[in-house]
Amino acid sequence: MSLLDFESHNSFESAVSPFREMAAYEALWTEQGATFKTIADKFRNTSAATLPSELVPDSTIDKFKSKLIEILNKYNVEDFGVRVHGAGEYPEKLRDARHPIEVLYYQGWWDLVNTPSVAVVGSRKVSEEGARRTRKLVKCLVQDGFTIVSGLAEGVDTNAHRAALEMGGKTIAVIGTPLSHNYPKQNVDLQRTIRENFLLISQVPFQRYLNQDYRSNRIFFPERNVTMSALTKATVIVEASDTSGTLTQARAALAQGRKLFILESCFQNSSISWPAKYEALGAIRVRDYNDIHSNLDFTCA
């Protein structure tokens, strides 16, 4: 079912129109200087729960509806839905993020967000040992009943998603592009598999992404790590450099009150210093899988 079909069949359509809120949110993102922080501040500074359409003139919303239809048709974006804060099945756990996302786009099996899940993340340039550790870790998590969440990037992310599929588990990809795009290109088939059989989530506005070049669009990747952390019970870091974007998720997990696990191999790497820093802040050192198993809540698993 397309978004337009979804809107007309939506049980809360009389109160909230998903396509209208999507258009309003897209409009907010094209305002001068718009960032995740400035948009979150707009909603924080209102006296009560506010929908995007309450912050944007009707004429602007109508203009963006037309733009979005053109984009969706051009890129063949079909069978997707929208989750809006304050309406329907928006995941309240996202409010734990520093700058909460008001609108999410998705394709696939939405109910997976309600399953017990763990994020498995790390370096794009993963070592052979790191890839092996990722697959072994995912196998254990799947056997324990967890949905595997990652960011569909090269390296650890790709290994985590593929291992979940190979083990007969469930997986969610939170991507740093709009649903209309693929990154990296070599994961086109993997992205299709996940959206058709599991769940693909994006918080990236279509129009803003198209208006910018790739350098400006880099801002969306670390922010999707914040969302990954908020959606999950815990984050496990397999390997990462001192400058890795993965550390954005490490900081977010601790700030959101989520469990943060760091594999022992990271501590044994003399070329990096971040593991000890995050352990001092509350991260859990993982010498074997039992260090994860014994620290996770299995009441819903």
CSV table of C-alpha atoms in Angstrom, one decimal:
chain,number,residue,atom,x,y,z
A,1,MET,CA,0.0,0.0,0.0
A,2,SER,CA,1.4,3.4,-0.9
A,3,LEU,CA,1.4,6.4,1.4
A,4,LEU,CA,-1.6,7.9,-0.4
A,5,ASP,CA,-3.5,4.7,0.1
A,6,PHE,CA,-2.3,4.5,3.7
A,7,GLU,CA,-3.6,8.0,4.3
A,8,SER,CA,-7.0,7.3,3.0
A,9,HIS,CA,-7.4,4.0,5.0
A,10,ASN,CA,-5.7,5.3,8.1
A,11,SER,CA,-7.9,4.8,11.2
A,12,PHE,CA,-6.9,8.1,12.7
A,13,GLU,CA,-7.1,10.0,9.4
A,14,SER,CA,-9.8,12.4,10.7
A,15,ALA,CA,-7.4,13.6,13.4
A,16,VAL,CA,-4.0,13.4,11.6
A,17,SER,CA,-3.2,13.1,7.9
A,18,PRO,CA,0.2,11.4,7.5
A,19,PHE,CA,0.9,12.9,4.1
A,20,ARG,CA,0.0,16.4,5.4
A,21,GLU,CA,2.4,16.1,8.3
A,22,MET,CA,5.1,14.7,6.1
A,23,ALA,CA,4.8,17.7,3.8
A,24,ALA,CA,4.9,20.1,6.7
A,25,TYR,CA,7.9,18.4,8.2
A,26,GLU,CA,9.7,18.4,4.8
A,27,ALA,CA,9.0,22.2,4.7
A,28,LEU,CA,10.5,22.8,8.1
A,29,TRP,CA,13.7,21.1,6.9
A,30,THR,CA,14.1,23.6,4.0
A,31,GLU,CA,14.0,26.6,6.3
A,32,GLN,CA,17.3,28.5,6.5
A,33,GLY,CA,19.7,26.9,9.0
A,34,ALA,CA,17.4,24.0,9.8
A,35,THR,CA,19.1,21.2,11.8
A,36,PHE,CA,17.9,18.4,14.0
A,37,LYS,CA,18.5,20.7,17.0
A,38,THR,CA,16.6,23.8,15.6
A,39,ILE,CA,13.7,21.7,14.5
A,40,ALA,CA,13.5,19.9,17.9
A,41,ASP,CA,13.7,23.3,19.6
A,42,LYS,CA,10.6,24.5,17.6
A,43,PHE,CA,8.6,21.6,19.1
A,44,ARG,CA,10.1,22.0,22.5
A,45,ASN,CA,9.2,25.7,22.6
A,46,THR,CA,5.5,25.1,22.1
A,47,SER,CA,3.2,25.0,25.1
A,48,ALA,CA,1.7,21.7,24.2
A,49,ALA,CA,2.2,18.7,21.9
A,50,THR,CA,2.4,20.1,18.4
A,51,LEU,CA,2.1,18.5,14.9
A,52,PRO,CA,4.4,19.7,12.1
A,53,SER,CA,1.3,21.1,10.2
A,54,GLU,CA,0.7,23.6,13.1
A,55,LEU,CA,4.1,25.2,12.4
A,56,VAL,CA,3.7,25.6,8.7
A,57,PRO,CA,1.2,27.7,6.6
A,58,ASP,CA,-1.3,25.7,4.6
A,59,SER,CA,-0.1,27.1,1.3
A,60,THR,CA,3.4,25.9,2.0
A,61,ILE,CA,2.1,22.4,2.9
A,62,ASP,CA,0.2,22.2,-0.3
A,63,LYS,CA,3.3,23.2,-2.3
A,64,PHE,CA,5.3,20.5,-0.6
A,65,LYS,CA,2.7,17.9,-1.1
A,66,SER,CA,3.1,18.4,-4.9
A,67,LYS,CA,6.9,18.3,-4.6
A,68,LEU,CA,6.8,15.1,-2.6
A,69,ILE,CA,4.5,13.4,-5.1
A,70,GLU,CA,7.0,14.3,-7.9
A,71,ILE,CA,9.9,12.9,-5.8
A,72,LEU,CA,8.2,9.7,-4.9
A,73,ASN,CA,7.2,9.1,-8.5
A,74,LYS,CA,10.6,9.9,-9.8
A,75,TYR,CA,12.4,7.5,-7.4
A,76,ASN,CA,9.7,4.8,-7.4
A,77,VAL,CA,9.2,5.0,-3.7
A,78,GLU,CA,6.2,2.8,-2.9
A,79,ASP,CA,4.7,0.9,0.0
A,80,PHE,CA,5.9,3.2,2.7
A,81,GLY,CA,4.5,4.7,5.8
A,82,VAL,CA,4.9,7.6,8.1
A,83,ARG,CA,5.0,7.8,11.9
A,84,VAL,CA,4.3,11.2,13.5
A,85,HIS,CA,4.9,12.1,17.1
A,86,GLY,CA,1.5,12.5,18.8
A,87,ALA,CA,-0.4,10.1,16.4
A,88,GLY,CA,-0.7,6.4,16.0
A,89,GLU,CA,2.2,4.1,16.5
A,90,TYR,CA,5.1,6.5,17.0
A,91,PRO,CA,7.7,4.9,19.3
A,92,GLU,CA,7.7,6.9,22.5
A,93,LYS,CA,11.2,5.6,23.3
A,94,LEU,CA,12.5,8.0,20.6
A,95,ARG,CA,11.7,10.8,23.0
A,96,ASP,CA,14.9,9.8,25.0
A,97,ALA,CA,17.0,11.2,22.1
A,98,ARG,CA,18.6,14.6,22.7
A,99,HIS,CA,16.8,16.1,19.7
A,100,PRO,CA,13.8,13.8,19.2
A,101,ILE,CA,12.6,13.1,15.7
A,102,GLU,CA,9.0,14.1,15.0
A,103,VAL,CA,8.5,12.2,11.8
A,104,LEU,CA,9.9,8.9,10.6
A,105,TYR,CA,9.5,7.2,7.2
A,106,TYR,CA,9.5,3.4,6.9
A,107,GLN,CA,9.1,0.5,4.6
A,108,GLY,CA,8.3,-3.0,5.8
A,109,TRP,CA,7.2,-4.7,9.0
A,110,TRP,CA,6.6,-1.8,11.4
A,111,ASP,CA,5.8,-4.1,14.4
A,112,LEU,CA,9.5,-5.0,14.5
A,113,VAL,CA,10.1,-1.8,16.4
A,114,ASN,CA,8.2,-3.3,19.3
A,115,THR,CA,10.4,-6.4,19.5
A,116,PRO,CA,13.3,-6.6,21.9
A,117,SER,CA,16.3,-5.4,19.9
A,118,VAL,CA,20.0,-4.7,20.1
A,119,ALA,CA,22.1,-2.5,17.8
A,120,VAL,CA,25.3,-4.0,16.5
A,121,VAL,CA,27.6,-1.3,15.0
A,122,GLY,CA,31.2,-0.4,14.2
A,123,SER,CA,33.8,0.4,11.6
A,124,ARG,CA,33.0,0.7,7.9
A,125,LYS,CA,36.5,-0.7,7.2
A,126,VAL,CA,36.1,-3.7,9.4
A,127,SER,CA,38.9,-6.2,9.9
A,128,GLU,CA,38.5,-9.9,9.1
A,129,GLU,CA,38.5,-10.6,12.8
A,130,GLY,CA,35.9,-7.9,13.3
A,131,ALA,CA,33.7,-9.4,10.7
A,132,ARG,CA,34.0,-12.8,12.3
A,133,ARG,CA,33.2,-11.4,15.8
A,134,THR,CA,30.2,-9.6,14.3
A,135,ARG,CA,28.7,-12.8,12.9
A,136,LYS,CA,29.4,-14.8,16.1
A,137,LEU,CA,27.8,-12.0,18.2
A,138,VAL,CA,24.7,-11.8,16.0
A,139,LYS,CA,24.3,-15.5,16.1
A,140,CYS,CA,24.1,-15.4,19.9
A,141,LEU,CA,21.8,-12.4,20.0
A,142,VAL,CA,19.4,-14.1,17.5
A,143,GLN,CA,19.4,-17.3,19.5
A,144,ASP,CA,18.4,-15.1,22.5
A,145,GLY,CA,15.5,-13.7,20.6
A,146,PHE,CA,16.7,-10.3,19.8
A,147,THR,CA,16.1,-8.3,16.6
A,148,ILE,CA,19.4,-7.0,15.1
A,149,VAL,CA,19.4,-3.3,14.4
A,150,SER,CA,22.2,-1.6,12.4
A,151,GLY,CA,22.8,1.2,9.9
A,152,LEU,CA,23.3,-0.6,6.6
A,153,ALA,CA,26.8,0.9,6.2
A,154,GLU,CA,29.8,-1.0,4.9
A,155,GLY,CA,31.7,-3.2,7.4
A,156,VAL,CA,30.2,-4.1,10.7
A,157,ASP,CA,26.7,-3.0,9.8
A,158,THR,CA,26.6,-5.1,6.6
A,159,ASN,CA,27.9,-8.1,8.4
A,160,ALA,CA,25.4,-7.7,11.2
A,161,HIS,CA,22.4,-7.5,8.9
A,162,ARG,CA,23.6,-10.4,6.7
A,163,ALA,CA,24.4,-12.6,9.7
A,164,ALA,CA,20.9,-12.0,11.1
A,165,LEU,CA,19.3,-13.0,7.8
A,166,GLU,CA,21.6,-16.1,7.6
A,167,MET,CA,20.6,-17.2,11.1
A,168,GLY,CA,16.9,-16.8,10.4
A,169,GLY,CA,16.6,-13.8,12.7
A,170,LYS,CA,15.0,-10.4,12.3
A,171,THR,CA,16.7,-7.2,11.4
A,172,ILE,CA,16.0,-3.4,11.2
A,173,ALA,CA,18.1,-1.0,9.1
A,174,VAL,CA,18.1,2.7,10.1
A,175,ILE,CA,19.6,4.4,7.1
A,176,GLY,CA,21.3,7.8,6.6
A,177,THR,CA,19.6,8.6,3.3
A,178,PRO,CA,15.9,9.0,2.4
A,179,LEU,CA,14.0,5.9,1.4
A,180,SER,CA,14.5,7.1,-2.2
A,181,HIS,CA,18.3,6.5,-2.1
A,182,ASN,CA,20.8,3.7,-1.4
A,183,TYR,CA,24.1,4.0,0.4
A,184,PRO,CA,26.5,2.3,-0.1
A,185,LYS,CA,25.6,1.3,-3.6
A,186,GLN,CA,26.8,-2.3,-3.1
A,187,ASN,CA,24.0,-2.7,-0.5
A,188,VAL,CA,21.1,-2.1,-2.9
A,189,ASP,CA,20.0,-5.7,-2.8
A,190,LEU,CA,20.4,-6.0,0.9
A,191,GLN,CA,18.4,-2.8,1.4
A,192,ARG,CA,15.6,-4.3,-0.8
A,193,THR,CA,15.6,-7.5,1.1
A,194,ILE,CA,15.3,-5.7,4.4
A,195,ARG,CA,12.5,-3.4,3.3
A,196,GLU,CA,10.5,-6.3,1.7
A,197,ASN,CA,10.9,-8.7,4.5
A,198,PHE,CA,11.8,-6.8,7.7
A,199,LEU,CA,12.0,-3.1,8.4
A,200,LEU,CA,13.8,-0.1,6.9
A,201,ILE,CA,13.6,3.3,8.7
A,202,SER,CA,14.7,6.7,7.6
A,203,GLN,CA,14.5,10.1,9.3
A,204,VAL,CA,16.1,11.9,6.4
A,205,PRO,CA,13.8,14.5,4.5
A,206,PHE,CA,13.6,13.8,0.8
A,207,GLN,CA,13.6,17.5,-0.4
A,208,ARG,CA,16.5,18.7,1.9
A,209,TYR,CA,18.6,15.7,0.9
A,210,LEU,CA,18.1,16.4,-2.8
A,211,ASN,CA,18.8,20.2,-2.3
A,212,GLN,CA,22.3,19.5,-0.9
A,213,ASP,CA,25.5,17.8,-2.1
A,214,TYR,CA,27.0,14.7,-0.5
A,215,ARG,CA,29.2,16.7,1.9
A,216,SER,CA,26.3,18.5,3.5
A,217,ASN,CA,24.2,15.3,3.6
A,218,ARG,CA,26.8,13.7,5.9
A,219,ILE,CA,25.1,15.2,8.8
A,220,PHE,CA,22.3,12.6,8.5
A,221,PHE,CA,24.5,9.6,9.3
A,222,PRO,CA,25.6,10.3,12.9
A,223,GLU,CA,22.0,11.4,13.7
A,224,ARG,CA,20.6,8.1,12.6
A,225,ASN,CA,23.0,6.5,15.1
A,226,VAL,CA,21.2,8.5,17.8
A,227,THR,CA,17.9,7.1,16.6
A,228,MET,CA,19.3,3.5,16.5
A,229,SER,CA,20.3,3.8,20.1
A,230,ALA,CA,16.9,5.1,21.2
A,231,LEU,CA,15.0,2.3,19.4
A,232,THR,CA,17.0,-0.5,21.1
A,233,LYS,CA,17.7,-2.0,24.5
A,234,ALA,CA,21.4,-1.8,24.0
A,235,THR,CA,24.3,-1.0,21.6
A,236,VAL,CA,27.2,-3.3,21.0
A,237,ILE,CA,30.4,-1.8,19.4
A,238,VAL,CA,32.5,-4.4,17.6
A,239,GLU,CA,35.4,-2.2,16.6
A,240,ALA,CA,35.8,1.5,15.9
A,241,SER,CA,38.6,4.2,15.5
A,242,ASP,CA,38.9,7.2,17.8
A,243,THR,CA,37.2,9.3,15.1
A,244,SER,CA,34.5,6.9,14.2
A,245,GLY,CA,30.9,8.0,13.8
A,246,THR,CA,30.1,4.9,15.9
A,247,LEU,CA,31.1,6.9,19.0
A,248,THR,CA,28.1,9.2,18.4
A,249,GLN,CA,26.0,6.2,19.2
A,250,ALA,CA,28.1,5.3,22.2
A,251,ARG,CA,27.5,8.8,23.6
A,252,ALA,CA,23.8,8.6,22.8
A,253,ALA,CA,23.3,5.2,24.4
A,254,LEU,CA,24.8,6.4,27.7
A,255,ALA,CA,22.8,9.6,27.6
A,256,GLN,CA,19.6,7.8,26.9
A,257,GLY,CA,20.1,5.2,29.7
A,258,ARG,CA,20.6,2.3,27.3
A,259,LYS,CA,23.2,-0.4,27.8
A,260,LEU,CA,26.5,0.1,26.0
A,261,PHE,CA,28.7,-2.9,25.3
A,262,ILE,CA,32.3,-2.8,24.0
A,263,LEU,CA,34.1,-5.9,22.8
A,264,GLU,CA,37.3,-6.8,24.6
A,265,SER,CA,39.2,-6.7,21.3
A,266,CYS,CA,38.7,-2.9,21.3
A,267,PHE,CA,40.4,-2.6,24.7
A,268,GLN,CA,43.3,-4.7,23.4
A,269,ASN,CA,43.8,-2.3,20.4
A,270,SER,CA,46.7,0.0,21.5
A,271,SER,CA,46.1,2.4,18.7
A,272,ILE,CA,42.8,3.7,20.2
A,273,SER,CA,41.9,5.3,23.5
A,274,TRP,CA,38.1,5.6,23.5
A,275,PRO,CA,37.2,2.2,25.0
A,276,ALA,CA,38.6,3.0,28.5
A,277,LYS,CA,37.0,6.4,28.4
A,278,TYR,CA,33.5,4.9,27.8
A,279,GLU,CA,34.0,2.1,30.2
A,280,ALA,CA,34.7,4.8,32.9
A,281,LEU,CA,31.4,6.4,31.9
A,282,GLY,CA,29.4,3.2,32.4
A,283,ALA,CA,30.0,1.0,29.3
A,284,ILE,CA,30.2,-2.8,29.9
A,285,ARG,CA,33.4,-4.6,28.8
A,286,VAL,CA,32.6,-7.8,26.9
A,287,ARG,CA,35.1,-10.6,27.4
A,288,ASP,CA,32.6,-13.2,26.3
A,289,TYR,CA,28.9,-13.3,25.3
A,290,ASN,CA,27.8,-14.0,28.8
A,291,ASP,CA,28.8,-10.4,29.7
A,292,ILE,CA,26.0,-9.3,27.3
A,293,HIS,CA,23.5,-12.0,28.1
A,294,SER,CA,23.7,-11.4,31.9
A,295,ASN,CA,23.2,-7.7,31.5
A,296,LEU,CA,20.2,-7.7,29.2
A,297,ASP,CA,16.6,-7.7,30.3
A,298,PHE,CA,14.9,-10.8,28.9
A,299,THR,CA,11.4,-10.1,30.3
A,300,CYS,CA,10.2,-9.3,26.7
A,301,ALA,CA,12.7,-11.4,24.7
